[in-house]
Amino acid sequence: MHIQFENTIDFAKELDNKDPLRHFREQFYIPFLNGRESVYLTGNSLGLQPRRTQEYIITELEDWANFGVEGHFHANNPWVSYHELFPQILTKLTGAYEEELVVMNQLTVNLHLLMTSFYRPSGKRYKIICETKAFPSDQYAFATQAKLHGFNPDDTVIEVMPEKGSAYISTESIINSIRTHASETALVLFGGVNYYSGQVFDMEAITKAAHEAGAMCGFDLAHAIGNVPLQLHDWNVDFACWCSYKYLNSGPGGVAGAFIHGNHITNTNIPRLGGWWGHDKNKRFKMEKEFTPMPTAEGWQLSNAPVLSMAAHKAALDIFEEAGLDALFSKAKKLNDYLLFTIDTINNKYPEPAMDIITPRNNTERGCQVSLVMKRQGREVFESLKKNGVIADWREPDVIRIAPVPLYNNFEDIFHFGEIVTKVLG
Ligand SMILES: *Cc1c(COP(=O)(O)O)cnc(C)c1O
């Protein structure tokens, strides 16, 4: 349904009153800035702390105090199987089956582990196709993986660019690039959502094109998971990985996750790096020499579970479960539509727009992030936001990223953002 928005505090408050998820905000610590509750718009960078997180971690600390090593088997949630709590919860967030999911390590580590398995150059087929301006850690991973196989990264990594005059990359350009390089491409690897522009890529179409070219296809879902709906299994994505501290609110440097499609999980011919936690769990403590990987995504685990970090992850994911994804995604759309409306309202006051929106307008191509190129007074606007209690994100030379999220942001937050920007631009 199309809503006629209004740029007034009363209207924002009315939207908040009607919001079925409004009480979830109370479950989070909202940081203070200059002595009062901030307007926190950087949930895409570090999600806020759920109030219950401390309790979940303290439970594990107490079990450690009480049981020592016996906690592996006798803790309330035995640590030896703590990671097994996650696949079921993650099925909805990822659109995957339990056996395709594992929570382990950190994002860039998982990217390397999965590239070890799924970037398998052979002969002329060795190139990696990705988006231009991929997150730096991913660029470093692509380049060093290329080197590991003896290739020159400049010749190996193909970056798909936006068309002239556009800030984001059309699906057509991506597919054309995959087709053009079909015979030489080993791997297509995109972000699910680009961290800079906030563009949601058409993961299904990209996967299909990659497979038609005979290449593997993976996604870095750092900015996608918990932000936009995912159907990794049905889209036939070969592998994916993500971090848990952005939209998933699981704490700085929190434990990450990985998806490996059911088509691959039992294939023991796929090369991988092994560790004891990936070994058949029925024989793990026999400490035998031969590595027999678990026939699930768990077979890619290396180390025993970082339980304290996983406790924070569990606390955060339980909230997603309670709120329900349909309700969250629907509120996210409305919040971000309201943000775009607010920005348009400000821009319309001037003969030349003060801010260019570089995130796609089409709401299937964006999630909880709107990126703005400031045409004038950018730094001044950003400083004033900070001075007035708004926490946003600045990227040199002139980009402000704003990410209202449905669990703890409200429409009033967006009104306040607009109010401050309006004041500075005059
Ligand atoms: C946030 C982010 C990272 C960070 O990697 P870590 O291993 O968690 O430090 C990597 N890639 C992308 C696309 C990101 O958005």
Short mmCIF file of N, CA, C and O and ligand atoms in Angstrom, two decimals, residues 107-108 135 137-138 195 220 222-223 243 245-246, ligand 1:
data_model
loop_
_atom_site.label_atom_id
_atom_site.label_comp_id
_atom_site.label_asym_id
_atom_site.label_seq_id
_atom_site.Cartn_x
_atom_site.Cartn_y
_atom_site.Cartn_z
N LEU A 107 34.44 -13.50 9.40
CA LEU A 107 34.05 -13.43 7.99
C LEU A 107 35.20 -13.65 7.00
O LEU A 107 35.12 -14.50 6.11
N THR A 108 36.26 -12.88 7.12
CA THR A 108 37.31 -12.98 6.10
C THR A 108 37.98 -14.36 6.16
O THR A 108 38.38 -14.91 5.13
N PHE A 135 34.24 -4.58 -0.69
CA PHE A 135 34.85 -4.24 0.59
C PHE A 135 36.35 -4.61 0.54
O PHE A 135 36.71 -5.65 0.01
N SER A 137 38.57 -5.89 2.48
CA SER A 137 39.01 -7.21 2.95
C SER A 137 38.76 -8.26 1.87
O SER A 137 39.57 -9.16 1.66
N ASP A 138 37.66 -8.13 1.17
CA ASP A 138 37.34 -9.07 0.09
C ASP A 138 38.32 -8.91 -1.07
O ASP A 138 38.78 -9.89 -1.65
N TYR A 195 28.56 -2.69 0.29
CA TYR A 195 28.66 -1.93 1.54
C TYR A 195 28.63 -0.42 1.32
O TYR A 195 28.26 0.33 2.22
N ASP A 220 29.34 -12.75 -0.43
CA ASP A 220 29.68 -12.24 0.90
C ASP A 220 28.44 -11.49 1.39
O ASP A 220 28.06 -10.46 0.82
N ALA A 222 27.83 -9.99 4.30
CA ALA A 222 28.05 -9.13 5.47
C ALA A 222 26.95 -8.09 5.62
O ALA A 222 26.44 -7.86 6.72
N HIS A 223 26.57 -7.46 4.50
CA HIS A 223 25.56 -6.39 4.56
C HIS A 223 24.18 -6.88 4.14
O HIS A 223 23.26 -6.08 4.00
N CYS A 243 29.27 -11.92 8.46
CA CYS A 243 29.65 -11.63 9.83
C CYS A 243 28.37 -11.43 10.63
O CYS A 243 27.29 -11.32 10.07
N TYR A 245 28.12 -9.08 13.32
CA TYR A 245 28.11 -7.87 14.17
C TYR A 245 27.44 -6.68 13.50
O TYR A 245 27.30 -5.64 14.12
N LYS A 246 27.04 -6.81 12.24
CA LYS A 246 26.37 -5.69 11.56
C LYS A 246 24.87 -5.79 11.85
O LYS A 246 24.45 -5.55 12.97
C1 LIG B 1 32.27 -5.80 7.28
C2 LIG B 1 32.81 -6.55 6.12
C3 LIG B 1 33.97 -7.33 6.23
C4 LIG B 1 34.77 -7.38 7.51
O1 LIG B 1 35.47 -8.57 7.60
P1 LIG B 1 35.85 -9.22 9.01
O2 LIG B 1 36.54 -10.45 8.63
O3 LIG B 1 34.57 -9.42 9.77
O4 LIG B 1 36.72 -8.24 9.74
C5 LIG B 1 34.39 -8.03 5.11
N1 LIG B 1 33.71 -7.98 3.95
C6 LIG B 1 32.57 -7.24 3.81
C7 LIG B 1 31.83 -7.23 2.51
C8 LIG B 1 32.11 -6.49 4.89
O5 LIG B 1 31.02 -5.74 4.74
#
